[in-house]
Coordinates of C-alpha atoms in Angstrom, one line a residue:
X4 CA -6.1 -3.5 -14.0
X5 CA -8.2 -2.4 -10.8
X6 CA -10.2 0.0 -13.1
X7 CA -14.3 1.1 -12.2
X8 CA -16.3 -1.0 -14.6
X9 CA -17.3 2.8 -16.4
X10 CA -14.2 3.0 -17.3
X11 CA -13.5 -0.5 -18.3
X12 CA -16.8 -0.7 -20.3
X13 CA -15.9 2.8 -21.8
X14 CA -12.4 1.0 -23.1
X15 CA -14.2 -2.3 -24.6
X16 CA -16.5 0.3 -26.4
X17 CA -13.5 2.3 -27.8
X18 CA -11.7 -0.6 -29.4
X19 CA -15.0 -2.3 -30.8
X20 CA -16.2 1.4 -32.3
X21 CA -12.6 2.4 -33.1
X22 CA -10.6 -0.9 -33.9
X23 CA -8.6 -3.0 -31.3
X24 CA -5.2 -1.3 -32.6
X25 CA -6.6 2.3 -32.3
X26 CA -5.0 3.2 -28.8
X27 CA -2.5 2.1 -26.5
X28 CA -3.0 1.7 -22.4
X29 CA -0.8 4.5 -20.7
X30 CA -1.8 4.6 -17.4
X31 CA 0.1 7.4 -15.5
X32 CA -3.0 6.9 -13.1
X33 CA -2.2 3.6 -12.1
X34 CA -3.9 3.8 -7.7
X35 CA -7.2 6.0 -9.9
X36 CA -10.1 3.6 -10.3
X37 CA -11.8 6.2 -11.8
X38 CA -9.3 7.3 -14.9
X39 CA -6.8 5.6 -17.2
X40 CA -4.8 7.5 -20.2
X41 CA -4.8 5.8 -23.3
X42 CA -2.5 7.1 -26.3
X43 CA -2.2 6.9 -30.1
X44 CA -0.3 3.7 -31.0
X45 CA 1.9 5.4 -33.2
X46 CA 2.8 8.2 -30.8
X47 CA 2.3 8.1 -27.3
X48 CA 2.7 11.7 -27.1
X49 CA -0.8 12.4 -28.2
X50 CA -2.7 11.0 -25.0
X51 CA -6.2 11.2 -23.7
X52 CA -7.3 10.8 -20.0
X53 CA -10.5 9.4 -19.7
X54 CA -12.4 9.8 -16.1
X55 CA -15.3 9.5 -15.0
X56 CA -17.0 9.7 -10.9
X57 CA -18.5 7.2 -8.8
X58 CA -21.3 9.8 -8.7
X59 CA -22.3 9.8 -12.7
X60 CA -20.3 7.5 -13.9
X61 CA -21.9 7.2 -17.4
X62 CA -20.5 11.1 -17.8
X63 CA -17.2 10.6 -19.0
X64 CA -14.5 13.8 -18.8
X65 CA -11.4 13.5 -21.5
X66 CA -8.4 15.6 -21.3
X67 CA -6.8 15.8 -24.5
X68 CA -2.6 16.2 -24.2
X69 CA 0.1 16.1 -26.6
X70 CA 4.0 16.8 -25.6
X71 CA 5.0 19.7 -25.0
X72 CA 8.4 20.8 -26.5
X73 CA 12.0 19.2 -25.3
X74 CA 13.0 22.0 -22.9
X75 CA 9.5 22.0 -21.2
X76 CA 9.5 20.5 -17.4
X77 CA 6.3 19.2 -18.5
X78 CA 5.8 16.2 -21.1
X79 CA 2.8 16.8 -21.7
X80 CA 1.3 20.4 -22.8
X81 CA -3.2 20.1 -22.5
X82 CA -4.9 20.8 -25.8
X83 CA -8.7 20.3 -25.5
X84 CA -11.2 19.3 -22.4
X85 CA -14.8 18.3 -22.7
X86 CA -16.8 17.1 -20.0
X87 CA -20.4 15.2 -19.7
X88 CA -19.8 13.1 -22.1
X89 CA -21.9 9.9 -22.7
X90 CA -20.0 7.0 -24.5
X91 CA -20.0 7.9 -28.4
X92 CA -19.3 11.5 -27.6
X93 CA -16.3 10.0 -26.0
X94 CA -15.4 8.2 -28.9
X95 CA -15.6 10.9 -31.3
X96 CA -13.6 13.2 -29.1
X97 CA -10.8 10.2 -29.0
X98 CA -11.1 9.3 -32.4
X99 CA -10.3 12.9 -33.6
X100 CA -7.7 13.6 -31.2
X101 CA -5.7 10.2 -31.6
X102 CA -5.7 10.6 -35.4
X103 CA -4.4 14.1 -35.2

């Protein structure tokens, strides 16, 4: 994983605030150094998208999506966006959403 070290520091956080098992990796962004999507391990159609910029990259942006209904052209429908977050915010927003 060729991932900025925000983000990778942002992930190690996550699973030592929320628990190892609390999120799965689903990286749709795979060629982004600056994002990765992680996903509730029970339902990967409740996803986040973390990002952050080279610019600020202790201000984290999350993108909250869940799927979006079987005839949609879309998987996934968005459901929430916060941005400027520092590293607990993030993992408040993430906890909430992934526990849905």
């Amino acid at each position: 994983m060729h991932k900025h070290i925000a983000i990778i520091t942002a992930l190690e956080y996550l699973r030592e605030r929320l628990g190892h098992q609390s999120f799965q990796l689903l990286d749709h962004w795979n060629g982004d150094r600056m994002a990765i999507g992680i996903a509730s391990p029970n339902d990967a159609n409740w996803l986040v998208y973390i990002a952050c910029t080279d610019t600020l990259p202790s201000a984290y942006t999350a993108i909250l999506e869940r799927g979006s209904s079987p005839d949609d052209e879309i998987p996934y429908e968005e459901c929430g966006s916060f941005e400027g977050l520092d590293i607990n915010g993030l993992a408040d927003v993430v906890s909430a959403h992934l526990q849905h």
